[in-house]
XYZ file of C-alpha atoms in Angstrom:
698
model
C 61.161 -12.040 -162.289
C 63.242 -13.281 -160.062
C 63.204 -16.916 -158.537
C 62.411 -15.060 -155.194
C 59.706 -12.883 -156.738
C 58.240 -15.828 -158.352
C 57.931 -17.520 -154.905
C 56.576 -15.021 -153.088
C 53.574 -14.452 -155.709
C 52.787 -17.918 -155.502
C 52.613 -18.259 -151.789
C 51.037 -15.065 -151.864
C 48.149 -16.725 -154.155
C 48.097 -19.765 -152.090
C 47.372 -17.414 -148.756
C 44.142 -16.435 -150.416
C 41.086 -17.747 -148.738
C 38.746 -20.098 -151.026
C 35.500 -20.723 -149.804
C 32.395 -23.297 -150.676
C 28.497 -23.135 -149.545
C 25.809 -25.109 -149.217
C 23.147 -25.597 -151.829
C 21.151 -23.620 -149.763
C 24.252 -20.889 -149.304
C 23.418 -20.798 -145.302
C 26.475 -22.781 -145.054
C 29.903 -21.452 -145.738
C 33.010 -23.205 -145.357
C 36.126 -20.530 -146.067
C 39.633 -22.099 -146.601
C 43.490 -20.444 -146.396
C 47.168 -21.066 -145.495
C 48.406 -18.763 -143.096
C 51.650 -17.258 -143.053
C 53.469 -19.966 -142.229
C 51.379 -22.010 -144.969
C 49.395 -24.126 -142.488
C 45.501 -25.080 -144.087
C 43.201 -23.666 -141.459
C 39.530 -23.577 -142.314
C 36.506 -21.536 -140.906
C 32.501 -21.976 -141.317
C 30.141 -19.716 -140.907
C 25.970 -19.799 -140.573
C 23.749 -17.078 -141.951
C 26.725 -15.520 -141.852
C 27.499 -15.721 -137.798
C 30.719 -17.452 -137.422
C 30.276 -20.963 -135.939
C 33.864 -22.777 -136.194
C 36.799 -19.981 -136.326
C 39.915 -20.517 -137.879
C 40.799 -24.097 -136.874
C 44.330 -26.380 -137.501
C 44.178 -28.975 -140.261
C 46.843 -31.739 -140.019
C 48.363 -35.041 -140.173
C 51.455 -36.181 -138.225
C 53.520 -39.005 -139.756
C 55.726 -41.496 -137.298
C 58.900 -41.050 -138.851
C 59.189 -38.297 -141.320
C 58.058 -34.785 -141.469
C 54.686 -33.762 -140.315
C 51.920 -32.556 -142.940
C 51.324 -29.675 -140.531
C 52.756 -26.543 -142.597
C 54.635 -25.468 -145.482
C 52.378 -26.062 -147.623
C 51.610 -23.962 -150.817
C 48.351 -25.403 -153.685
C 48.819 -26.924 -156.189
C 45.395 -26.803 -157.647
C 41.844 -26.675 -156.731
C 38.921 -27.366 -157.966
C 34.869 -27.704 -157.424
C 32.210 -29.430 -158.281
C 28.094 -29.969 -157.385
C 26.526 -33.119 -156.690
C 22.870 -34.179 -156.113
C 21.438 -37.704 -156.735
C 18.491 -39.718 -155.024
C 20.009 -43.011 -153.346
C 16.901 -45.742 -151.853
C 18.440 -47.399 -148.742
C 17.463 -51.165 -148.416
C 16.156 -51.228 -145.172
C 16.253 -47.009 -143.615
C 13.634 -44.597 -141.991
C 12.755 -43.293 -146.281
C 12.394 -45.150 -149.441
C 14.790 -42.331 -150.583
C 17.553 -40.359 -149.304
C 18.939 -37.100 -150.942
C 22.075 -36.251 -151.361
C 23.155 -33.287 -152.460
C 26.005 -30.955 -151.656
C 28.853 -28.943 -152.641
C 32.100 -29.284 -152.926
C 35.955 -28.056 -152.821
C 38.631 -29.852 -153.049
C 42.135 -28.503 -152.328
C 45.458 -30.169 -153.918
C 49.008 -29.357 -151.408
C 51.731 -29.562 -151.983
C 54.984 -29.774 -148.667
C 57.654 -27.731 -150.644
C 59.596 -29.443 -147.687
C 59.292 -32.452 -148.179
C 57.826 -33.126 -151.972
C 54.781 -34.815 -150.415
C 51.084 -34.766 -151.819
C 47.849 -33.863 -149.826
C 44.810 -33.122 -150.707
C 42.043 -31.667 -148.760
C 38.464 -32.542 -149.995
C 35.515 -30.323 -148.500
C 31.604 -30.712 -148.531
C 29.298 -27.985 -147.951
C 25.294 -30.346 -147.561
C 22.282 -28.066 -145.983
C 22.795 -29.128 -142.866
C 26.252 -28.790 -142.707
C 29.820 -29.668 -143.411
C 32.275 -32.369 -144.015
C 35.922 -33.277 -144.914
C 38.533 -35.618 -144.985
C 42.425 -35.734 -145.588
C 43.274 -37.629 -149.380
C 46.575 -39.398 -149.791
C 47.260 -39.525 -153.549
C 49.791 -42.496 -154.983
C 53.586 -40.710 -154.692
C 56.971 -41.875 -154.464
C 57.593 -40.166 -151.638
C 54.639 -41.606 -149.552
C 54.278 -45.093 -149.515
C 53.347 -47.002 -146.615
C 53.429 -44.786 -143.996
C 52.229 -44.755 -140.189
C 50.101 -42.136 -138.369
C 51.204 -40.969 -135.093
C 48.427 -38.307 -134.998
C 45.760 -36.241 -136.294
C 45.776 -32.368 -135.605
C 42.113 -31.655 -136.995
C 40.853 -28.349 -135.176
C 37.126 -27.442 -134.162
C 36.835 -23.892 -132.992
C 34.435 -22.999 -131.131
C 32.914 -19.817 -130.716
C 30.826 -19.725 -127.459
C 30.032 -21.755 -124.656
C 27.969 -24.710 -125.673
C 25.932 -26.747 -124.031
C 27.821 -30.777 -124.185
C 26.037 -33.619 -123.831
C 28.986 -35.925 -123.370
C 30.465 -38.982 -122.574
C 34.008 -39.463 -121.070
C 36.633 -40.896 -123.161
C 36.865 -44.283 -122.766
C 38.728 -46.567 -125.893
C 36.767 -49.583 -125.100
C 32.773 -48.978 -124.134
C 30.223 -45.909 -125.053
C 28.018 -47.396 -122.547
C 27.830 -44.634 -120.303
C 24.739 -41.894 -119.388
C 25.317 -39.310 -120.642
C 26.654 -36.113 -119.102
C 25.319 -32.474 -119.912
C 27.251 -29.076 -118.706
C 28.572 -26.718 -120.450
C 32.202 -26.907 -122.720
C 33.713 -25.208 -120.263
C 32.442 -27.924 -117.420
C 33.392 -30.870 -118.668
C 35.738 -32.508 -116.427
C 36.353 -36.042 -117.148
C 38.343 -37.309 -113.823
C 34.772 -37.220 -112.368
C 33.627 -40.863 -110.574
C 30.914 -42.279 -112.919
C 28.007 -42.811 -110.402
C 25.934 -45.046 -112.877
C 28.991 -47.441 -113.393
C 31.549 -46.513 -109.895
C 34.546 -46.106 -112.170
C 36.862 -42.846 -111.854
C 37.395 -41.661 -115.149
C 41.345 -39.725 -115.566
C 42.360 -37.916 -118.387
C 44.331 -39.552 -121.176
C 47.827 -38.217 -121.714
C 46.488 -35.112 -119.374
C 43.894 -34.262 -121.235
C 40.103 -33.830 -120.922
C 38.953 -36.415 -123.947
C 35.917 -37.448 -124.548
C 33.774 -38.878 -127.609
C 32.407 -38.140 -130.286
C 29.886 -37.721 -131.811
C 29.278 -34.806 -129.253
C 26.185 -32.603 -129.678
C 25.775 -29.259 -128.420
C 23.210 -26.238 -127.962
C 24.735 -22.835 -127.968
C 23.653 -19.825 -126.139
C 21.948 -18.058 -128.712
C 20.424 -21.775 -130.098
C 22.088 -22.901 -132.533
C 22.407 -26.682 -132.476
C 25.790 -28.167 -133.404
C 26.576 -31.858 -134.023
C 30.489 -32.792 -134.187
C 31.114 -36.238 -135.913
C 32.646 -38.474 -138.456
C 31.741 -40.761 -141.472
C 32.856 -43.542 -142.987
C 35.472 -44.970 -140.471
C 36.401 -48.100 -142.370
C 39.774 -48.426 -142.137
C 41.103 -46.173 -139.249
C 40.574 -45.864 -135.682
C 37.201 -43.758 -134.077
C 37.962 -40.110 -133.365
C 37.502 -39.211 -129.552
C 38.075 -35.030 -129.111
C 40.264 -33.808 -126.243
C 38.742 -30.504 -124.825
C 40.279 -27.051 -124.020
C 37.543 -26.044 -121.335
C 38.900 -22.220 -121.423
C 38.999 -21.582 -125.660
C 36.144 -24.377 -126.629
C 38.678 -25.815 -128.977
C 38.112 -29.398 -129.489
C 41.061 -31.753 -131.607
C 40.878 -35.165 -133.085
C 41.966 -37.172 -130.544
C 42.927 -40.681 -132.193
C 42.960 -44.421 -130.867
C 46.195 -45.946 -130.576
C 46.472 -49.194 -130.892
C 49.327 -51.572 -128.155
C 52.147 -49.677 -129.007
C 51.378 -45.787 -129.653
C 50.770 -46.115 -133.188
C 47.047 -44.826 -134.716
C 46.843 -46.074 -138.223
C 49.117 -47.616 -140.504
C 47.797 -46.710 -144.323
C 48.994 -47.204 -148.002
C 49.097 -44.741 -150.319
C 46.368 -44.000 -152.453
C 43.763 -43.623 -149.688
C 41.754 -41.887 -147.517
C 40.553 -40.732 -143.978
C 37.204 -40.510 -142.575
C 35.273 -37.728 -142.833
C 35.009 -35.140 -139.558
C 31.793 -34.122 -139.978
C 30.086 -30.518 -138.124
C 25.692 -30.381 -138.375
C 24.353 -27.617 -137.578
C 20.514 -25.571 -137.486
C 18.724 -23.378 -135.527
C 15.807 -26.272 -135.855
C 16.842 -29.553 -133.926
C 14.563 -31.328 -136.404
C 17.347 -30.972 -138.560
C 19.676 -32.419 -136.772
C 18.410 -35.500 -136.004
C 17.117 -36.213 -138.842
C 20.001 -35.356 -141.347
C 21.245 -38.269 -143.244
C 24.631 -36.841 -144.025
C 26.293 -39.473 -142.261
C 24.453 -42.467 -144.327
C 25.585 -39.913 -147.114
C 28.897 -39.472 -146.714
C 29.186 -42.940 -147.385
C 30.229 -45.182 -150.468
C 26.996 -46.905 -152.398
C 26.036 -50.347 -151.217
C 28.812 -53.266 -152.018
C 25.849 -56.093 -152.095
C 24.851 -56.755 -155.092
C 21.834 -59.328 -154.687
C 19.615 -57.527 -151.436
C 16.304 -59.189 -151.634
C 17.448 -61.536 -148.544
C 18.334 -58.486 -145.941
C 15.212 -57.989 -144.518
C 13.816 -56.797 -141.533
C 13.139 -58.270 -138.346
C 10.569 -57.778 -135.113
C 12.004 -60.678 -132.806
C 11.732 -61.749 -129.322
C 14.104 -64.317 -127.548
C 16.086 -65.712 -124.574
C 17.642 -62.809 -123.416
C 16.345 -60.771 -120.783
C 15.708 -63.532 -118.631
C 19.297 -63.641 -118.258
C 19.617 -60.495 -117.397
C 16.546 -60.506 -114.406
C 18.399 -63.262 -112.916
C 15.285 -66.141 -113.479
C 18.007 -67.756 -116.003
C 21.433 -68.151 -116.992
C 23.489 -68.146 -119.826
C 26.483 -70.789 -118.518
C 24.913 -74.518 -118.231
C 26.699 -75.766 -114.731
C 27.223 -72.758 -113.465
C 31.097 -71.387 -112.541
C 32.016 -73.230 -109.476
C 32.468 -76.174 -112.376
C 34.584 -74.333 -114.777
C 34.578 -77.420 -117.602
C 34.580 -77.937 -121.260
C 30.801 -79.188 -121.727
C 31.711 -82.208 -123.243
C 32.861 -82.912 -120.022
C 31.388 -86.141 -118.500
C 31.419 -84.290 -115.419
C 30.074 -81.830 -116.059
C 26.610 -81.277 -114.110
C 23.738 -78.963 -115.275
C 22.703 -75.711 -112.778
C 18.926 -76.351 -113.696
C 18.655 -72.903 -114.570
C 19.990 -72.677 -118.062
C 17.898 -70.390 -120.486
C 19.197 -71.776 -123.218
C 17.436 -75.300 -123.727
C 15.549 -76.621 -126.533
C 12.271 -76.595 -124.250
C 11.940 -73.331 -123.267
C 13.437 -71.927 -126.711
C 10.708 -74.204 -128.186
C 8.669 -72.046 -125.656
C 9.854 -68.547 -126.858
C 9.272 -69.942 -130.663
C 5.029 -70.927 -130.234
C 5.470 -67.159 -128.700
C 6.939 -65.780 -131.526
C 4.236 -67.508 -134.208
C 1.561 -66.856 -132.435
C 2.082 -63.060 -132.400
C 3.474 -62.408 -135.314
C 7.097 -61.652 -135.087
C 9.952 -63.015 -137.385
C 12.689 -64.476 -134.968
C 13.848 -65.421 -131.791
C 17.284 -64.830 -130.602
C 19.307 -67.143 -128.260
C 22.091 -66.717 -125.408
C 23.806 -69.262 -124.156
C 23.344 -71.686 -126.434
C 26.981 -72.675 -127.147
C 29.570 -74.224 -125.042
C 32.204 -71.945 -123.043
C 29.989 -70.241 -120.613
C 31.109 -71.188 -117.510
C 34.793 -70.021 -117.676
C 34.253 -67.024 -120.010
C 34.045 -63.640 -117.494
C 37.335 -62.546 -115.994
C 39.080 -65.342 -117.389
C 39.940 -63.993 -120.515
C 40.792 -66.947 -122.141
C 41.961 -66.798 -126.079
C 39.781 -69.522 -127.045
C 36.896 -70.199 -124.795
C 34.111 -69.919 -127.702
C 34.248 -71.638 -130.562
C 30.921 -71.212 -131.732
C 29.527 -74.086 -132.816
C 29.607 -76.824 -129.552
C 25.506 -76.330 -127.904
C 25.446 -77.822 -124.969
C 24.297 -80.750 -123.916
C 20.928 -79.366 -124.022
C 20.303 -77.284 -126.787
C 19.294 -79.464 -129.530
C 20.657 -77.700 -133.041
C 18.415 -79.750 -135.168
C 15.559 -79.912 -133.331
C 15.304 -76.010 -132.774
C 15.937 -75.446 -136.602
C 13.050 -77.997 -137.535
C 10.646 -76.784 -135.216
C 11.118 -73.184 -136.259
C 10.785 -74.037 -139.785
C 7.688 -75.860 -138.861
C 6.444 -72.226 -136.970
C 7.125 -69.849 -139.716
C 10.077 -68.394 -137.814
C 14.003 -67.567 -138.008
C 16.909 -68.325 -135.887
C 19.499 -65.443 -134.519
C 22.675 -67.356 -133.810
C 24.869 -65.448 -130.890
C 28.181 -65.346 -131.168
C 30.202 -63.740 -127.896
C 33.202 -63.307 -128.872
C 34.821 -62.142 -125.044
C 37.059 -59.538 -126.960
C 39.355 -62.345 -128.798
C 38.547 -61.462 -131.731
C 41.855 -63.615 -132.911
C 39.797 -66.801 -131.721
C 36.637 -65.276 -133.271
C 37.955 -64.704 -136.737
C 39.919 -68.090 -137.042
C 36.355 -69.582 -136.408
C 34.614 -67.221 -138.550
C 33.372 -69.646 -141.499
C 32.916 -72.230 -139.719
C 30.577 -70.715 -137.616
C 28.793 -68.819 -140.496
C 28.684 -72.770 -142.612
C 26.878 -73.854 -139.642
C 24.300 -71.281 -139.595
C 23.847 -72.066 -143.560
C 23.746 -75.757 -142.408
C 20.381 -74.876 -139.888
C 18.221 -71.891 -141.680
C 20.235 -68.825 -139.011
C 19.971 -65.531 -141.079
C 21.592 -63.082 -138.685
C 23.503 -63.003 -135.928
C 24.370 -60.985 -132.980
C 27.836 -60.397 -132.137
C 29.544 -59.844 -128.717
C 32.789 -58.147 -128.055
C 32.081 -57.848 -124.304
C 35.833 -57.451 -121.769
C 39.117 -56.441 -123.033
C 40.062 -56.899 -126.738
C 42.893 -60.679 -126.877
C 44.997 -59.552 -127.997
C 46.414 -56.842 -124.637
C 47.108 -53.168 -125.610
C 44.241 -53.317 -128.335
C 40.730 -51.515 -127.721
C 37.350 -51.534 -129.023
C 37.685 -48.315 -130.684
C 41.659 -48.426 -132.508
C 41.972 -49.228 -136.350
C 42.532 -53.118 -136.000
C 39.141 -53.782 -133.822
C 37.501 -51.613 -136.565
C 38.386 -53.465 -139.532
C 37.360 -56.486 -137.489
C 33.940 -55.157 -137.418
C 33.195 -53.908 -140.821
C 35.407 -57.966 -142.225
C 32.846 -59.916 -139.714
C 29.627 -57.651 -141.480
C 31.801 -58.323 -145.758
C 32.090 -62.031 -144.729
C 28.452 -62.757 -143.246
C 27.590 -61.367 -146.480
C 29.314 -63.857 -149.155
C 27.337 -65.931 -146.708
C 24.001 -63.883 -147.005
C 23.949 -63.110 -143.208
C 23.154 -60.466 -141.489
C 24.608 -58.757 -138.819
C 23.561 -57.154 -135.370
C 27.127 -56.052 -133.507
C 27.188 -55.390 -129.656
C 29.603 -53.714 -127.439
C 31.086 -52.586 -131.054
C 32.687 -48.920 -132.092
C 29.323 -46.587 -132.831
C 28.325 -46.980 -136.722
C 29.478 -44.422 -138.358
C 26.916 -45.126 -141.840
C 28.462 -48.421 -142.732
C 25.309 -49.835 -142.891
C 24.789 -47.749 -146.807
C 27.943 -49.824 -148.259
C 26.673 -53.056 -146.271
C 23.292 -52.954 -145.823
C 23.978 -56.328 -143.989
C 25.057 -54.703 -141.180
C 21.328 -54.828 -139.647
C 22.263 -52.990 -136.663
C 23.860 -52.468 -133.845
C 24.071 -51.847 -130.111
C 27.312 -49.233 -129.473
C 26.051 -47.486 -126.832
C 24.192 -47.711 -122.889
C 21.308 -49.997 -123.997
C 18.337 -51.148 -122.118
C 19.731 -54.137 -120.696
C 21.509 -51.719 -118.412
C 17.703 -51.225 -116.208
C 18.345 -54.387 -115.181
C 20.949 -54.417 -112.696
C 22.812 -51.146 -112.634
C 20.711 -47.765 -111.774
C 20.230 -48.034 -115.001
C 19.433 -45.515 -117.771
C 18.164 -41.805 -117.089
C 14.662 -41.036 -118.217
C 17.221 -38.086 -120.370
C 18.896 -40.775 -122.115
C 16.766 -42.135 -124.915
C 16.236 -38.216 -125.616
C 19.794 -37.740 -126.538
C 20.480 -41.054 -127.927
C 18.821 -39.933 -131.724
C 20.885 -36.778 -131.776
C 24.319 -38.310 -130.989
C 24.173 -42.612 -131.675
C 21.788 -42.844 -134.087
C 23.557 -40.717 -136.576
C 25.068 -43.187 -137.998
C 22.864 -46.402 -137.491
C 20.409 -48.334 -136.715
C 20.468 -48.897 -132.716
C 19.707 -52.140 -131.165
C 18.463 -50.552 -127.997
C 15.861 -53.990 -126.707
C 12.780 -51.650 -125.804
C 9.353 -53.277 -125.141
C 9.988 -53.495 -120.826
C 6.577 -54.018 -119.413
C 7.563 -55.264 -115.961
C 9.204 -52.378 -115.314
C 10.433 -52.849 -111.370
C 13.180 -55.066 -111.186
C 11.704 -56.723 -107.735
C 9.365 -59.033 -109.291
C 11.188 -61.097 -109.825
C 13.427 -60.564 -106.129
C 11.514 -58.646 -103.805
C 15.015 -57.403 -102.230
C 15.747 -56.121 -106.101
C 15.715 -52.272 -106.414
C 16.570 -51.542 -109.995
C 14.011 -50.566 -112.491
C 13.934 -49.829 -115.619
C 13.930 -45.850 -115.923
C 10.711 -45.207 -118.092
C 6.392 -45.806 -117.992
C 5.236 -48.723 -120.120
C 3.697 -46.355 -122.456
C 7.604 -44.854 -123.387
C 8.371 -48.437 -124.261
C 5.917 -48.468 -126.654
C 7.267 -45.331 -128.147
C 11.121 -46.052 -128.674
C 9.793 -48.511 -131.157
C 8.908 -45.612 -133.196
C 11.704 -42.771 -131.831
C 14.611 -45.197 -131.462
C 15.323 -46.353 -135.396
C 15.978 -49.895 -135.865
C 15.329 -52.198 -138.478
C 15.586 -54.812 -136.225
C 13.402 -54.221 -132.945
C 13.212 -57.012 -130.178
C 10.412 -57.960 -127.884
C 12.987 -57.813 -125.486
C 10.443 -58.583 -122.181
C 9.798 -62.160 -120.910
C 6.531 -63.925 -122.997
C 4.223 -64.006 -120.074
C 5.009 -60.884 -119.180
C 3.476 -59.687 -122.337
C 0.185 -62.090 -121.675
C -0.498 -59.925 -118.913
C -0.580 -56.752 -120.930
C -1.990 -57.954 -124.346
C -3.914 -54.629 -125.023
C -0.463 -52.743 -124.854
C 1.643 -55.661 -126.656
C -1.080 -54.945 -130.341
C 1.496 -52.222 -130.765
C 4.835 -53.816 -130.915
C 2.903 -56.449 -133.243
C 1.252 -53.721 -135.888
C 4.526 -51.489 -135.341
C 5.969 -51.523 -138.733
C 10.708 -51.666 -138.471
C 11.492 -50.595 -141.650
C 9.527 -46.830 -143.711
C 8.642 -44.873 -146.721
C 9.165 -41.728 -144.589
C 10.491 -40.309 -141.129
C 9.457 -37.246 -139.784
C 10.432 -35.098 -136.452
C 7.874 -33.362 -135.435
C 9.546 -31.477 -131.987
C 13.020 -32.489 -130.580
C 15.188 -30.777 -128.212
C 18.310 -32.775 -127.307
C 18.205 -33.976 -123.449
C 14.963 -33.028 -122.920
C 12.072 -34.617 -125.910
C 11.566 -35.889 -129.226
C 8.187 -37.176 -131.188
C 8.737 -38.677 -134.676
C 5.983 -40.186 -136.857
C 7.003 -43.047 -139.807
C 4.560 -44.569 -142.307
C 4.850 -48.338 -143.210
C 7.110 -49.023 -145.909
C 4.284 -51.454 -147.317
C 0.735 -50.012 -146.250
C -0.981 -46.470 -145.224
C -0.753 -47.083 -141.958
C 1.352 -44.163 -140.049
C 3.257 -45.043 -136.210
C 4.116 -41.746 -134.047
C 6.136 -42.031 -130.628
C 6.537 -39.602 -128.008
C 9.066 -39.509 -125.390
C 9.793 -37.118 -122.481
C 13.183 -36.603 -120.160
C 12.283 -36.719 -116.086
C 9.374 -33.877 -116.425
C 6.161 -34.437 -117.481
C 5.273 -32.867 -121.066
C 2.011 -31.286 -122.764
C 2.231 -31.383 -126.418
C -0.883 -30.733 -129.276
C 0.348 -32.872 -132.643
C -1.156 -31.579 -135.801
C -1.644 -34.410 -138.109
C -1.394 -32.912 -141.470
C 1.511 -35.824 -142.012
C -1.641 -38.253 -143.152
C -3.227 -38.383 -146.691
C -5.964 -35.393 -147.079
C -8.721 -37.739 -148.919
C -8.733 -40.443 -145.957
C -10.278 -41.554 -142.810
C -8.244 -42.873 -139.839
C -8.583 -45.129 -136.656
C -6.336 -43.741 -134.302
C -5.131 -46.474 -131.339
C -3.654 -44.017 -128.660
C -1.500 -46.013 -126.011
C -0.816 -43.414 -123.468
C 0.333 -42.445 -120.037
C -2.398 -43.028 -117.717
C -3.115 -40.100 -115.290
C -1.083 -41.414 -112.360
C 1.874 -42.793 -114.041
C 5.257 -41.927 -113.158
C 8.354 -43.162 -113.881
C 9.270 -44.494 -110.485
C 6.497 -44.090 -108.648
C 3.369 -45.753 -110.782
C 5.591 -46.718 -114.301
C 3.014 -49.349 -115.931
C -0.074 -47.483 -114.865
C -1.816 -46.515 -119.164
C -4.621 -46.063 -121.213
C -5.732 -47.005 -124.691
C -8.117 -45.141 -126.558
C -9.746 -45.464 -130.794
C -10.140 -42.368 -131.601
C -11.592 -40.957 -135.457
C -9.306 -38.746 -137.010
C -8.317 -36.739 -140.113
C -5.075 -34.787 -141.606
C -6.748 -31.664 -140.399
C -7.152 -32.934 -136.963
C -4.821 -32.256 -133.694
C -4.219 -34.752 -130.676
C -3.482 -33.679 -127.608
C -0.573 -36.008 -125.146
C -0.258 -35.603 -121.884
C 3.282 -37.154 -121.161
C 4.309 -38.126 -118.099
C 7.379 -37.815 -115.956
C 9.808 -40.211 -117.326
C 7.049 -41.015 -120.057
C 5.950 -40.925 -123.385
C 3.167 -41.911 -125.599
C 2.857 -44.176 -129.376
C -0.220 -43.642 -131.932
C -0.606 -46.166 -134.487
C -2.952 -44.556 -137.661
C -4.666 -46.575 -140.112
C -6.796 -45.980 -142.864
C -10.498 -46.453 -142.806
C -11.231 -45.983 -146.685
């Protein structure tokens, strides 16, 4: 056998497809090298092709791309099955079960090696690139990732425009062929241009095929890598990874041995399988915190919404007097919200109604001179305004058995925040603050970096890791969207990273379908601090000239505590607004925030969602049902209840004339007795919802 014949034989053997299936055998992934040694994959569901042959590869900055000329050195498979227990979560036990195929590739021309690892779960597939330690690929720069997702049909998609600095957009619902990122976003008044001449959108991308297959493209375990956006070919329905660049156009700096994040494709004929999936968390590493006893779920109130509705301000002196807050000439405006007395009022309210914590925004100096100026050292995170007494507030909260939540707005100046981080955390420990809400409003400093770039991803994760050293929980706002890292660092208790409830106070708001999409997208990667619970729906209550309002009914605001999972939930409205509706407020007081079981009963992205959850500590269940702009009637079987028990069910529903726009504050409350054999009928008004609590009677 001559050498030429031997090489042809090896290459022919490498071109033979290898496959791996899900434990249920319903999902199958096929791997193949094409005739040029280009790695490709395809995915089928019940023998139906979902992702057709799609290219894989990495483009390096200064050397030959890891794209073609490969052969397979070896391949191996394994099966994995475990049950793990999240510190906080939607359920006590999470099963992590998959079949894995690992392909070790050698690029003949360069001698470089790369591994492709494929995992197939019952709800989808995941894959990533691994770079083993090797002499000719040590420290390297990723110029591009060439991962493709070739869809086989023109799916309906729920998408956000490719913006490397924000996810705070309402979702657009179109077919893949109709995606157009040149359109003006009417809710923000911003012209959204194509990126590098391409139509770029964000992941996660939720879709539905014409034949009823639900699909979701996302990523998991983004730790030392930029966020993945997606370039869209609207004619071939091909999506290609678009990594977020840094200031000089590089995508990622890596050193072998290392790996990329997981690329994920979830699929099912039942939308409940997508929204209830824990695949993203399963692809992250187990907790690196040995003692997690200090990580606790929290229900909180705070000095926050009153600034959004214009009742008070974050700043002490007003922007007309932009001086250091310790300046003797600083004159208070009289509208500052974070005063000692006002915060005590919130502490009293929290104590009276059994809430765990109080958030205070606007307590520290710098707010007069931050927005629009983008100075690097606006905030120091340790100096309070003259009218906020840290010690007095802390002592008062301790007397009332209430925890304080610190606020750190960075104004995008991450270098300044990291320089102050240990001093800020030391101050928190000194005064008993066990949780921090961090913020990243505005463009990132240094200029050229973005919220979704590798440097910022590393920063968010670093803050969570450093906070763990101080036993501090983190709730980040305006950060990149989570990808399951809260499994590894469960003190990363929540994040915003999407268009939250605050937009309803001062913009055209969130459309009624918004909350029916987020559980299929943003929440797949981790809990969201959405800040529900607004009872005073119309902003004209505060100023007759205002037209803004929350685009839900009051009953839907209650339901969001169940449908929008988070172990950190805020009763976001003002205490006085809750005092006027104590009967409805009772649900917010009662509802749990940490669960032993969760079941998605009905789901259709963009239309409706019904979820039921069981409190981790008791036998109580809570149900939340929401709809979009269309009214909906549904009948719910209560077979999730224990068969040997009777329950008191308290139903908080839309009133007969409720409507998110015309009559949003109409609600009714009814108490009935039910068992596991019972059914309840719910009417959800336009933009409405329903919340139900179930308490055992025996």
